[in-house]
Short mmCIF file of C-alpha atoms in Angstrom, two decimals:
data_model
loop_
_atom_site.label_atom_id
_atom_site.label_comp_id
_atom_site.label_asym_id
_atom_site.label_seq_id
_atom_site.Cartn_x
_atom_site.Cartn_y
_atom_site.Cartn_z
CA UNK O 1 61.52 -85.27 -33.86
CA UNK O 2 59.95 -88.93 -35.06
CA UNK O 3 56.32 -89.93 -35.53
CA UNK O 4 56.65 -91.67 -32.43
CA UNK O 5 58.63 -88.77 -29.95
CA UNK O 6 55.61 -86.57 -31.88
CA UNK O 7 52.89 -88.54 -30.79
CA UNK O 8 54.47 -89.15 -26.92
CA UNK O 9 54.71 -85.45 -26.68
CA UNK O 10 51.15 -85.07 -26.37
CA UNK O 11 50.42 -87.73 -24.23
CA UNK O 12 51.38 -87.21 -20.07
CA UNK O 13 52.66 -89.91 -18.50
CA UNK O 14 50.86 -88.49 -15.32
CA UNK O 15 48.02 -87.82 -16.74
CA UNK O 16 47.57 -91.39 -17.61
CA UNK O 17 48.49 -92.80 -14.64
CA UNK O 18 45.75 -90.26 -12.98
CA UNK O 19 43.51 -91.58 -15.15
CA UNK O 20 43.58 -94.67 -14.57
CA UNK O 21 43.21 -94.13 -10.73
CA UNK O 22 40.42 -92.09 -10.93
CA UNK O 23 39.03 -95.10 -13.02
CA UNK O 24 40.15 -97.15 -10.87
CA UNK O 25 36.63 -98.09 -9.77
CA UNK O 26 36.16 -98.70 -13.39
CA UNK O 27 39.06 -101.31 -13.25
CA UNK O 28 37.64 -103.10 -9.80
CA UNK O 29 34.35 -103.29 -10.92
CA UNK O 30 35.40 -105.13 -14.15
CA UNK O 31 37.28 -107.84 -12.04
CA UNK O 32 34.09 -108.20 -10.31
CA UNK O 33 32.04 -108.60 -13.84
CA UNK O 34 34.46 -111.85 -14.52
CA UNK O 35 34.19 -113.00 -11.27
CA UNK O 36 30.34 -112.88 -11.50
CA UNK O 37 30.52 -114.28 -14.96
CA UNK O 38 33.21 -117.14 -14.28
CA UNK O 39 31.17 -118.45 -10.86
CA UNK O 40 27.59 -118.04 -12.96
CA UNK O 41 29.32 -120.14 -16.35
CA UNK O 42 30.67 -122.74 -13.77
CA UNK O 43 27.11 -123.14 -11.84
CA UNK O 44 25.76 -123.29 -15.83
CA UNK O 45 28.02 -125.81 -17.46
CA UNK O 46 30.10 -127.49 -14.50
CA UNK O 47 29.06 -131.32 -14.03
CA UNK O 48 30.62 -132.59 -11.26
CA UNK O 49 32.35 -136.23 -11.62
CA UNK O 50 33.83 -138.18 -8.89
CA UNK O 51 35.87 -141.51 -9.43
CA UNK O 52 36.57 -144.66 -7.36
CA UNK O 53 39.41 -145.95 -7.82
CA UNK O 54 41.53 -149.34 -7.09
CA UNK O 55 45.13 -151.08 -7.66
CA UNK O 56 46.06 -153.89 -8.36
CA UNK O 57 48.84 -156.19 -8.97
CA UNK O 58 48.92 -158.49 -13.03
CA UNK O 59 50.85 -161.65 -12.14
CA UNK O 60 51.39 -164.55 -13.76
CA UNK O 61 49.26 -167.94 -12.14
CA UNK O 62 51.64 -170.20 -10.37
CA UNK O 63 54.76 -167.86 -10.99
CA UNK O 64 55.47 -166.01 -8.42
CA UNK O 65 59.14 -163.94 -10.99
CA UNK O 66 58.67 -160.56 -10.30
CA UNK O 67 60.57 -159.71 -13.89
CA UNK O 68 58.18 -162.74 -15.20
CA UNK O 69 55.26 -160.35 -13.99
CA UNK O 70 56.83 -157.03 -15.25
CA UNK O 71 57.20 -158.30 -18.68
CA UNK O 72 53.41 -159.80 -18.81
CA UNK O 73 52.06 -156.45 -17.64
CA UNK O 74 53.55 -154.62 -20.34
CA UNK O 75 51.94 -156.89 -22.63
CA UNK O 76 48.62 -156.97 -20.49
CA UNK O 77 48.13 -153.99 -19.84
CA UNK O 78 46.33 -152.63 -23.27
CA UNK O 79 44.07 -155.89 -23.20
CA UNK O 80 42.83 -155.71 -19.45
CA UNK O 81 42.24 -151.88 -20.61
CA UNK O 82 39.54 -153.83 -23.65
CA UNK O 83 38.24 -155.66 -20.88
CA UNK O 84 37.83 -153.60 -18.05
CA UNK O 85 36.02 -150.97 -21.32
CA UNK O 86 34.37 -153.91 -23.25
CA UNK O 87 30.40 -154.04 -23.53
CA UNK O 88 30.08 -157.26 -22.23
CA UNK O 89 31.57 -156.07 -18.75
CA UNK O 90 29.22 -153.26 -18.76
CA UNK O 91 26.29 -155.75 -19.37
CA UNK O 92 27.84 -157.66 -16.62
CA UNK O 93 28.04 -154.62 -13.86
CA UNK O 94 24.25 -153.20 -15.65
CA UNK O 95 23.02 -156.53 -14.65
CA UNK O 96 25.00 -156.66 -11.46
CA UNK O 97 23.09 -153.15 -10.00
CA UNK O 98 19.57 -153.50 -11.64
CA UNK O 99 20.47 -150.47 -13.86
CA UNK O 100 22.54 -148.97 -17.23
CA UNK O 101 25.83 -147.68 -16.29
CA UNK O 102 26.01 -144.48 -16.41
CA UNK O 103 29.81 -143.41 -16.33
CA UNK O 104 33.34 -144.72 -17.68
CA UNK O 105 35.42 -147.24 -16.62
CA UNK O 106 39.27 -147.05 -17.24
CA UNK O 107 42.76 -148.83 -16.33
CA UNK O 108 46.33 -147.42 -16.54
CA UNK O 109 49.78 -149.45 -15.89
CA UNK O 110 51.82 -147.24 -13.75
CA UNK O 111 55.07 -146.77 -15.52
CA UNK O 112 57.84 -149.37 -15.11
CA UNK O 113 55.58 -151.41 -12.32
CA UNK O 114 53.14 -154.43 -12.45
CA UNK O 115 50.50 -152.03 -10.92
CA UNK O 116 47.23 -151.91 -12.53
CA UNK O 117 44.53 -148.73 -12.00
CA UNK O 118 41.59 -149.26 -12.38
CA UNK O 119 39.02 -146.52 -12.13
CA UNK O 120 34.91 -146.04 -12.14
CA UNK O 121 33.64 -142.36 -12.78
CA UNK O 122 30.00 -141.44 -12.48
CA UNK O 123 28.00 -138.20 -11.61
CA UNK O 124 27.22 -140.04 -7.95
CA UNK O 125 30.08 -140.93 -5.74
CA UNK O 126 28.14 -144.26 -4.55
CA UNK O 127 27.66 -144.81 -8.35
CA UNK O 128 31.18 -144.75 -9.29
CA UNK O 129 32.04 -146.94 -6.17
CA UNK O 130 29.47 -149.76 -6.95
CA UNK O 131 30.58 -150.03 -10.60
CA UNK O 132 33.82 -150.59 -9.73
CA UNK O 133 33.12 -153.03 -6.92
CA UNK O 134 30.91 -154.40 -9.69
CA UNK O 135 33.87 -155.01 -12.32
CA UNK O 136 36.28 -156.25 -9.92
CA UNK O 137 34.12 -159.12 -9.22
CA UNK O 138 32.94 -159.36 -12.80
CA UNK O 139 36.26 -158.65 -14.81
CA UNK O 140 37.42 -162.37 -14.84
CA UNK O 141 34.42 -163.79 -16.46
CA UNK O 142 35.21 -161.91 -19.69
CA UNK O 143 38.93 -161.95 -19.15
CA UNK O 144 39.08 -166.09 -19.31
CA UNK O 145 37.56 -165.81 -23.17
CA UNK O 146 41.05 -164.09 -23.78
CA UNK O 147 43.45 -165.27 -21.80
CA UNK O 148 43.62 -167.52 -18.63
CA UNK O 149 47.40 -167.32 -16.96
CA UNK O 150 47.53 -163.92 -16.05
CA UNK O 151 45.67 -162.71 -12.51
CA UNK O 152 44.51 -159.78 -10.62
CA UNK O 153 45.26 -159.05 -7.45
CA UNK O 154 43.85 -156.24 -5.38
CA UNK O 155 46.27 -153.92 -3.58
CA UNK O 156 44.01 -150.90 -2.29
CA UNK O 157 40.32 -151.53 -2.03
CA UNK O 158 37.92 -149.03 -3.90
CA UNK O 159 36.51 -146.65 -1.38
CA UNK O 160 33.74 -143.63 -1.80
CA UNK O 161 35.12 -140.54 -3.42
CA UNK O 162 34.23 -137.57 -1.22
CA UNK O 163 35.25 -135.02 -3.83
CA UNK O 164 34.72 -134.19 -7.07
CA UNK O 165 37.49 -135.86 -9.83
CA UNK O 166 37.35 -132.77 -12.40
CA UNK O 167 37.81 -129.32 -11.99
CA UNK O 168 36.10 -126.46 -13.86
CA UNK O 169 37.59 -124.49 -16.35
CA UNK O 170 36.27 -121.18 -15.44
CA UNK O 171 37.41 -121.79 -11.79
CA UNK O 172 40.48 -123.41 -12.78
CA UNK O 173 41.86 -120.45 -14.95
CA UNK O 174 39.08 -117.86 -12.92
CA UNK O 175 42.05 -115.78 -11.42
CA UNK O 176 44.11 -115.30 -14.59
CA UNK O 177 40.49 -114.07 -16.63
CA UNK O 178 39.99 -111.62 -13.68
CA UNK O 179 43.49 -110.32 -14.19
CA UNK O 180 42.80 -110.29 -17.74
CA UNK O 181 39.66 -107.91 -17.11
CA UNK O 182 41.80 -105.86 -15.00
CA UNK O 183 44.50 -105.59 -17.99
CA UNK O 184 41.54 -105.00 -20.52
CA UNK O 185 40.05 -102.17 -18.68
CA UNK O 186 43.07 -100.55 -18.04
CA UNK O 187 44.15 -100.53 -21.84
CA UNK O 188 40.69 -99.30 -22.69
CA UNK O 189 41.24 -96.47 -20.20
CA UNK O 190 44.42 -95.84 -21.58
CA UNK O 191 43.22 -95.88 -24.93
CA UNK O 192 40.36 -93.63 -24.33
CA UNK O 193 42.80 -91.09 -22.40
CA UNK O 194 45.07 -91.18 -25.28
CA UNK O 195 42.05 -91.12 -27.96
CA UNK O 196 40.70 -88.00 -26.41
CA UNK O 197 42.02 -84.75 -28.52
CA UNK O 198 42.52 -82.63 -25.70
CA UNK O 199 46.01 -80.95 -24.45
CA UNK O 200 47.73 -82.83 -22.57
CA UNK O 201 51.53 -81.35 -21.98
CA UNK O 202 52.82 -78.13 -22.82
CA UNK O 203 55.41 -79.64 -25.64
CA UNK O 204 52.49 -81.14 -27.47
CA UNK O 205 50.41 -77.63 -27.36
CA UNK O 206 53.06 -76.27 -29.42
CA UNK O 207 52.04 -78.94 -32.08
CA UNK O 208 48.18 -79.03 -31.07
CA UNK O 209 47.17 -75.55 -31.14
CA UNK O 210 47.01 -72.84 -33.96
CA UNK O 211 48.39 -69.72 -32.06
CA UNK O 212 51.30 -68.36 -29.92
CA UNK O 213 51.18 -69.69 -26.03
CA UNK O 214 51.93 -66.72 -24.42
CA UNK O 215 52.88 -69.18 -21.26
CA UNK O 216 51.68 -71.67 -18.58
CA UNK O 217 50.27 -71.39 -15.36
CA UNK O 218 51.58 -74.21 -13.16
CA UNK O 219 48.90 -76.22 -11.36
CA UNK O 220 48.81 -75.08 -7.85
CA UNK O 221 47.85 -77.25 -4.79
CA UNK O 222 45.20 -76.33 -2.28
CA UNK O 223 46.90 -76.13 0.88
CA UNK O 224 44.96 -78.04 3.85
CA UNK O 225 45.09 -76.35 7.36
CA UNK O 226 45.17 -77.92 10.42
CA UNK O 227 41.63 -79.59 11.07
CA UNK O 228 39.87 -77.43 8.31
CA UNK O 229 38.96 -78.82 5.52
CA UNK O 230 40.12 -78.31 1.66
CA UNK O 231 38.20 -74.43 0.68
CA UNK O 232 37.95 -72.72 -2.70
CA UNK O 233 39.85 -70.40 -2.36
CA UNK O 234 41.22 -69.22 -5.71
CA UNK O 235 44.81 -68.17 -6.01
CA UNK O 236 45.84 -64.71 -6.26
CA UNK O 237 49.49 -63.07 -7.29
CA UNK O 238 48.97 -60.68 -3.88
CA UNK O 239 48.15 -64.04 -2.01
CA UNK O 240 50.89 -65.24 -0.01
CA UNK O 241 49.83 -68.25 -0.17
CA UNK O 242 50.81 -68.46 -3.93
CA UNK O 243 54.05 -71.01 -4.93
CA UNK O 244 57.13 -69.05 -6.62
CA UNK O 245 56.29 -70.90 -9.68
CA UNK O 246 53.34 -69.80 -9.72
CA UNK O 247 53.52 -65.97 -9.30
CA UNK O 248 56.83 -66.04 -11.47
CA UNK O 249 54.72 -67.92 -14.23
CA UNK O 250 51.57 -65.28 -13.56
CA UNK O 251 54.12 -62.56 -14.27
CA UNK O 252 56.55 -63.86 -16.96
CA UNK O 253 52.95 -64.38 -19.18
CA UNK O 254 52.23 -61.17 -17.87
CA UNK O 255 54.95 -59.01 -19.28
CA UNK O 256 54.40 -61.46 -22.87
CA UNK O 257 51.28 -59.85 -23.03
CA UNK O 258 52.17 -56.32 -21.96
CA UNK O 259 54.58 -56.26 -24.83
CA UNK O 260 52.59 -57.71 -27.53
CA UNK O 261 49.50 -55.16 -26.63
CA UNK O 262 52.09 -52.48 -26.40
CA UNK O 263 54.24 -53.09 -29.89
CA UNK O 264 50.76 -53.19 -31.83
CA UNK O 265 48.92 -50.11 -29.51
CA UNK O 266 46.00 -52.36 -27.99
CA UNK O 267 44.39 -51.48 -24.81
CA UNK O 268 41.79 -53.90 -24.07
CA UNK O 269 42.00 -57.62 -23.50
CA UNK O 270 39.07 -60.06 -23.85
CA UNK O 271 39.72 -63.13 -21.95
CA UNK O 272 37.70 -66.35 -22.11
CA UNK O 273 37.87 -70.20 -23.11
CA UNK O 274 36.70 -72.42 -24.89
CA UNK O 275 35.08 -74.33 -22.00
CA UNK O 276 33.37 -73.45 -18.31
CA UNK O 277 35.98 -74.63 -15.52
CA UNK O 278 38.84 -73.92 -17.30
CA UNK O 279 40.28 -71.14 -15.01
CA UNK O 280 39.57 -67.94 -17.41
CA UNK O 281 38.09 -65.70 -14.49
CA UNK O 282 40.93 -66.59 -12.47
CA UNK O 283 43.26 -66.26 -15.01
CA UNK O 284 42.22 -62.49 -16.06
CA UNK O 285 42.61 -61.51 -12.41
CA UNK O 286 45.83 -62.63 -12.45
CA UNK O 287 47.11 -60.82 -15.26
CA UNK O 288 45.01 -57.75 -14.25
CA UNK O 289 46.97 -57.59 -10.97
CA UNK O 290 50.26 -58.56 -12.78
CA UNK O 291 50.11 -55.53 -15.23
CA UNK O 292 49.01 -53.56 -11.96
CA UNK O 293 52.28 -54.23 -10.40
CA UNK O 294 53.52 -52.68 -13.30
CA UNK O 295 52.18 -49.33 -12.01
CA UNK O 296 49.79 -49.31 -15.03
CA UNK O 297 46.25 -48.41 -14.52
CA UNK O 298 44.35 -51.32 -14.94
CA UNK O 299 40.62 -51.73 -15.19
CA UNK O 300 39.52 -55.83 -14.41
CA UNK O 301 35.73 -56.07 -15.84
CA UNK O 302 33.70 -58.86 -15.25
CA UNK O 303 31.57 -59.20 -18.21
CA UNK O 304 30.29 -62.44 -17.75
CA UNK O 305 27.13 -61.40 -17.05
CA UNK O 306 25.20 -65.21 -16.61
CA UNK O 307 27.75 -66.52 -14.18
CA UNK O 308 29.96 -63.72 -12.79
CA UNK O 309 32.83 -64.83 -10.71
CA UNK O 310 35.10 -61.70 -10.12
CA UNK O 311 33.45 -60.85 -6.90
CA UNK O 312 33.82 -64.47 -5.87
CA UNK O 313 37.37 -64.69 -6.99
CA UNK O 314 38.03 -61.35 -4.80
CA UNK O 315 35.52 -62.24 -1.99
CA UNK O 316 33.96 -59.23 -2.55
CA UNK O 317 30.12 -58.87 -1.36
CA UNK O 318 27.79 -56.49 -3.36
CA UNK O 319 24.62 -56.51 -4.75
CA UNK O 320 22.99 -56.21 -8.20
CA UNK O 321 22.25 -52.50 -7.76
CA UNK O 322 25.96 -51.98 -8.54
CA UNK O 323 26.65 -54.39 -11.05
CA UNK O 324 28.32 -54.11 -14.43
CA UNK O 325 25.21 -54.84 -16.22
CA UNK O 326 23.42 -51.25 -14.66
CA UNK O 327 26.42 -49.35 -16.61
CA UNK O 328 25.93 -51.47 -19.68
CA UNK O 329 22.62 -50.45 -19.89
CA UNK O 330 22.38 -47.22 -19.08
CA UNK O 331 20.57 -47.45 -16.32
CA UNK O 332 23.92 -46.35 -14.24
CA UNK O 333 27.34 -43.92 -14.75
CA UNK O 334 30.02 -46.91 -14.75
CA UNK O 335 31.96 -44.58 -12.57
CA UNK O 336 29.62 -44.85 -9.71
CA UNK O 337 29.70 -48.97 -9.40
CA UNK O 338 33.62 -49.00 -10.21
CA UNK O 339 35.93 -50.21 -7.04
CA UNK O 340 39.58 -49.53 -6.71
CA UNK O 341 41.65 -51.82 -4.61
CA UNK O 342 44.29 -50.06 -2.90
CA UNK O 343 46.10 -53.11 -1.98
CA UNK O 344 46.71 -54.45 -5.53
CA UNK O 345 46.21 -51.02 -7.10
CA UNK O 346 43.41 -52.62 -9.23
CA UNK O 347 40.20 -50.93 -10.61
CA UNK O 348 37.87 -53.37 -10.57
CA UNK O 349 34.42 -52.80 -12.13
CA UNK O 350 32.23 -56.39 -11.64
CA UNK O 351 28.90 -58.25 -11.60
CA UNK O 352 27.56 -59.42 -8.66
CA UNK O 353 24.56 -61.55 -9.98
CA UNK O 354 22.98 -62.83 -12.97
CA UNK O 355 21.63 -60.68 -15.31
CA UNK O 356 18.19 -60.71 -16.05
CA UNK O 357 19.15 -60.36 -19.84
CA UNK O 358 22.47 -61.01 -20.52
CA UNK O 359 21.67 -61.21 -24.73
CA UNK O 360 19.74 -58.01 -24.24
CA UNK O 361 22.44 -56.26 -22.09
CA UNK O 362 24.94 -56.54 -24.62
CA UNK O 363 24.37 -53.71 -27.40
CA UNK O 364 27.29 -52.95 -29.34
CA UNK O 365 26.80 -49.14 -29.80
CA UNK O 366 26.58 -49.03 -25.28
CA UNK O 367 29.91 -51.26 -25.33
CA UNK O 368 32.30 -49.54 -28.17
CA UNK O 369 30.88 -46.39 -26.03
CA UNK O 370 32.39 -47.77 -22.82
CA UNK O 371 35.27 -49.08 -24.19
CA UNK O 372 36.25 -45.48 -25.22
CA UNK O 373 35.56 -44.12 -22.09
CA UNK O 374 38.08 -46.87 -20.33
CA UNK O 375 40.42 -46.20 -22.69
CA UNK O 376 41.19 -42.55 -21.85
CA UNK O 377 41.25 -43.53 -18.43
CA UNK O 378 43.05 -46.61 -18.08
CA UNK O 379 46.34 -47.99 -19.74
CA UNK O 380 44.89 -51.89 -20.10
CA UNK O 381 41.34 -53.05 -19.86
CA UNK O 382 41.09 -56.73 -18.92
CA UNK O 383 37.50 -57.84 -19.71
CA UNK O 384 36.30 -61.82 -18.57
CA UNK O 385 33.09 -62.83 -20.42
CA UNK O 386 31.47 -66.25 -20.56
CA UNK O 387 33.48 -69.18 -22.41
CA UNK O 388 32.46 -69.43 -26.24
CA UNK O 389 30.69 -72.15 -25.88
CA UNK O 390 28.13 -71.40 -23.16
CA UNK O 391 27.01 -68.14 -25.41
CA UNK O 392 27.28 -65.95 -27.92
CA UNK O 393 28.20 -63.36 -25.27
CA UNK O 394 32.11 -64.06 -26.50
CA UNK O 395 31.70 -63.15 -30.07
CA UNK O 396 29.68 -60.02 -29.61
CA UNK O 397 33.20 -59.02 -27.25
CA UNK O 398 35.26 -60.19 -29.51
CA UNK O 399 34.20 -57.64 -32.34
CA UNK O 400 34.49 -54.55 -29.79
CA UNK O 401 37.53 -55.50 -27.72
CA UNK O 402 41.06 -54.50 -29.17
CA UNK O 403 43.19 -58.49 -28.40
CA UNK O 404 41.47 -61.93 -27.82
CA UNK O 405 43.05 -63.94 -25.23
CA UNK O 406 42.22 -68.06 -25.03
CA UNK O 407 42.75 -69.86 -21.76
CA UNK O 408 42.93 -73.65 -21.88
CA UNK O 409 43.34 -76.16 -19.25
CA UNK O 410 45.23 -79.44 -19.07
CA UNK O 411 42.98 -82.28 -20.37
CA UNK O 412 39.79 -80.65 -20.62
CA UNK O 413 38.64 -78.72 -24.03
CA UNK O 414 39.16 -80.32 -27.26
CA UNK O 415 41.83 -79.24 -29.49
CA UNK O 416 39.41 -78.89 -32.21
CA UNK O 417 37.06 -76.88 -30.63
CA UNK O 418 39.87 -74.68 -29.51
CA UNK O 419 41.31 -73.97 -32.94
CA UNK O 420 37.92 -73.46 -34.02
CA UNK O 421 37.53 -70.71 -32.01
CA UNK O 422 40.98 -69.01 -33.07
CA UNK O 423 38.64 -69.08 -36.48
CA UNK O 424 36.40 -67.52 -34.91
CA UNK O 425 38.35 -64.99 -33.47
CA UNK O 426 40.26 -63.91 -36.87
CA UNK O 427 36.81 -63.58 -38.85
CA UNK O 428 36.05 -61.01 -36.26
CA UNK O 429 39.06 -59.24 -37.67
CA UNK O 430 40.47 -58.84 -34.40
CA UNK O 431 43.94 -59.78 -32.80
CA UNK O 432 44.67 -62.47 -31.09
CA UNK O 433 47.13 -62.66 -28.30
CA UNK O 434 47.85 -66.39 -28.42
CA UNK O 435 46.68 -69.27 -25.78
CA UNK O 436 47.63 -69.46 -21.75
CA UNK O 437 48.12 -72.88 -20.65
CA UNK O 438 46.19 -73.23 -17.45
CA UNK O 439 46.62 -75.67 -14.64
CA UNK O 440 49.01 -77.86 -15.56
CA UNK O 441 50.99 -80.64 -13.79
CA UNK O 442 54.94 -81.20 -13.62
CA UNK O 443 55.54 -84.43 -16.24
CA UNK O 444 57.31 -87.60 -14.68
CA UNK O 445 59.10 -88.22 -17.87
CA UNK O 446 62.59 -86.19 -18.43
CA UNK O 447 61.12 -85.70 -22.50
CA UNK O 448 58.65 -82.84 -21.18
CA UNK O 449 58.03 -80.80 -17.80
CA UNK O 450 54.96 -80.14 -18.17
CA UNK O 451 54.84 -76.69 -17.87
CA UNK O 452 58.58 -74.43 -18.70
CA UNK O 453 59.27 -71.26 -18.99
CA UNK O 454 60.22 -70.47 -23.06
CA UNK O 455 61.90 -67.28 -22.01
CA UNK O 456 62.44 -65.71 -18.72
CA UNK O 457 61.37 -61.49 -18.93
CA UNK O 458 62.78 -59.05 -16.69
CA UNK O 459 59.37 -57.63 -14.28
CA UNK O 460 58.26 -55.10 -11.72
CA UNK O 461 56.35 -55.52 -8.95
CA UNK O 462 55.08 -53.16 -6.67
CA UNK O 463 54.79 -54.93 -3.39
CA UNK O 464 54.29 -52.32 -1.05
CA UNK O 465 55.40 -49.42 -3.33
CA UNK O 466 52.66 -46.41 -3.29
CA UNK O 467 51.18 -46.01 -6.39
CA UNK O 468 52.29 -42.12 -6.96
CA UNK O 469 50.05 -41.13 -9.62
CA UNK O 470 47.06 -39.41 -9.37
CA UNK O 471 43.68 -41.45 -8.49
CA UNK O 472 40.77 -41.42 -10.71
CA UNK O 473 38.34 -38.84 -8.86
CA UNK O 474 35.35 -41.78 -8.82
CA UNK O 475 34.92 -44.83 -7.52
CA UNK O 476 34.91 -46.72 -4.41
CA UNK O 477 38.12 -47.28 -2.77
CA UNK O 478 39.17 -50.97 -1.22
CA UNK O 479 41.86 -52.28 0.88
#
């Protein structure tokens, strides 16, 4: 691969082109700015001009040869151009109207004719109409010092101008500046999308981030019922509302995971990201209820104990009295607040409010304690704690949990950031799984999909099969 098919790997052709319509007011209101500024620079610098113009015929006196008067125009025409601009006719038409003359006066042959046009221009329509009334009558008084067989006559009388003779730049070229703000925007946008370090396509994730992807989650579409609008609903793997794509995705990363925690003997699973909104919570349910499928005991904590979104993610109600946090701190057996979920064979153990001291509640010799505890009992621990960058909460985790697990989201965290936090992780001396690639579109462009599947694993689900093995002998039991 080039420098070039490099750097298009990592940008989204989507993406851009979602960009720049959710910019798009961005783009509209900059056509607006140079409309604004080309109607505000014409009012500023726009003089308007009007011109009165007349024709008339050169002839020769007492010849009435039409070639006789086409050849003397030819040769006329540049000195009744001196005359009709000399200072003495100006003098002439200034003391003709009682005033100086403000404005020009010009003639023109027309092209293989005897026709003469003559025009006045002047700020004032009855300006420009008087001075050329005014040199008409005038003209031959300087003409006879030059010559005296050659004569005017008029073909179309001078008349007011009821318009303006010149045009304004800014409104003459005002639609191709507006479509040149439009274009400028849009490249900025562009350039800003592209500028921004974050990970854009799966391909260029490969190349972006330091770490194995373990997968990606394809972004899944809200589905709109019939007169209800858009909810928040998250999307489960025992929702059957859930694409193919999506659950075989869920499940494929699933059994990555399974394999890697099983070939180096690691139990529990700390899942978080870099960023808030990047999907982590709903991520760790999903893999919680894909290993479940498995038939493995699973135990799904919510250890995000200063925004806890489990419960919501479940739409499970409870209150504080049974909340993770009681069990971290002693104040409660973790065996009386933990829930098992019959229908996706799930223990789930979760916080149902903010704690009042999530720093406090987090002492390493309570944690390593519970963490041995869930160990005997359960075959994978799934814990969800806040992203890395909102707290601290993360790194305490990471130094008691067994694997580290790093969700990121299409165009959201930066790269660096990200890879900082794989630093992070390996100073704690503690594995790390690799990254899941969360929410991601299907590319236009044939050069990347978006999201693929690197290698399809053979899974298990138990949909509908009865979990045979003996319960745990605590706990509240869901459906």
């Amino acid at each position: 691969m080039n420098r070039t098919e490099h750097w298009m790997s990592e940008v989204s052709v989507r993406g851009l082109c979602v960009d720049l319509m959710r910019n798009l007011w961005m783009i509209v209101l900059a056509v607006i700015t140079m409309w604004c500024a080309t109607v505000g620079l014409h009012n500023l610098t726009y003089q308007p001009m009007y011109t009165s113009s007349a024709t008339l015929v050169i002839g020769v006196k007492g010849d009435s040869n039409i070639y006789s008067s086409l050849s003397l125009a030819s040769q006329m025409a540049e000195v009744f151009g001196q005359v009709f601009q000399s200072d003495a006719l100006r003098e002439r038409i200034a003391a003709d109207v009682g005033a100086d003359v403000q404005g020009e006066i010009s003639c023109s042959l027309v092209t293989q004719t005897n026709l003469l046009v003559v025009k006045a221009t002047s700020a004032r329509p009855r300006q420009a109409y008087v001075y050329l009334n005014s040199a008409l009558e005038h003209y031959e008084g300087v003409s006879e010092q030059i010559f005296s067989n050659a004569e005017l006559q008029i073909v179309q009388e001078p008349d007011v101008p009821l318009a303006p003779s010149n045009t304004s730049w800014f409104l003459q070229y005002q639609g191709m500046l507006m479509a040149a703000a439009a274009v400028g925007m849009s490249a900025l946008i562009a350039a800003c999308y592209i500028a921004r370090f974050t990970v854009k396509t799966a391909e260029g994730a490969r190349a972006q981030l330091d770490g194995t992807i373990q997968g990606t989650i394809p972004f899944e579409r809200r589905g709109m019922a019939l007169g209800k609008k858009r909810g928040k609903k998250v999307f489960l793997l025992i929702s059957p509302e859930v694409s193919m794509n999506f659950a075989e995705a869920v499940r494929n990363i699933g059994t990555r995971l399974e394999r890697h925690l099983r070939h180096h003997g690691l139990q529990v699973l700390l899942v978080t990201s870099v960023g808030e909104n990047e999907g982590k919570s709903t991520v760790a349910a999903n893999l919680a209820l894909a290993l479940a499928e498995k038939h493995k005991r699973v135990l799904l904590v919510d250890a995000d104990l200063r925004k806890p979104s489990q419960h919501k993610v479940f739409e499970l109600q409870g209150d504080d009295t049974r909340s993770f946090s009681r069990a971290l701190q002693g104040e409660m057996d973790w065996k009386e607040t933990v829930e098992y979920n019959r229908k996706s064979h799930l223990w789930m153990l979760f916080q149902f409010a903010q704690a009042k001291d999530p720093g406090g509640a987090l002492r390493d010799v309570r944690m390593r304690q519970l963490l041995t505890e869930w160990k005997g009992q359960m075959d994978y621990i799934i814990v969800d704690c806040s992203p890395i960058s909102a707290s601290a909460d993360a790194e305490i985790w990471m130094a008691a949990v067994d694997s580290v697990l790093l969700v990121v989201r299409e165009d959201w965290a930066d790269v660096r950031l990200v890879n900082d936090s794989v630093d992070i992780v390996r100073q704690s001396h503690t594995d790390f799984s690799g990254f899941v690639l969360n929410g991601f579109h299907k590319e236009w462009s044939s050069k990347h999909n978006g999201y693929q599947y690197e290698e399809y694993e053979s899974y298990s689900h138990g949909g509908g099969v009865e979990d045979t093995r003996e319960g745990l002998k605590y706990g509240r039991n869901k459906t």
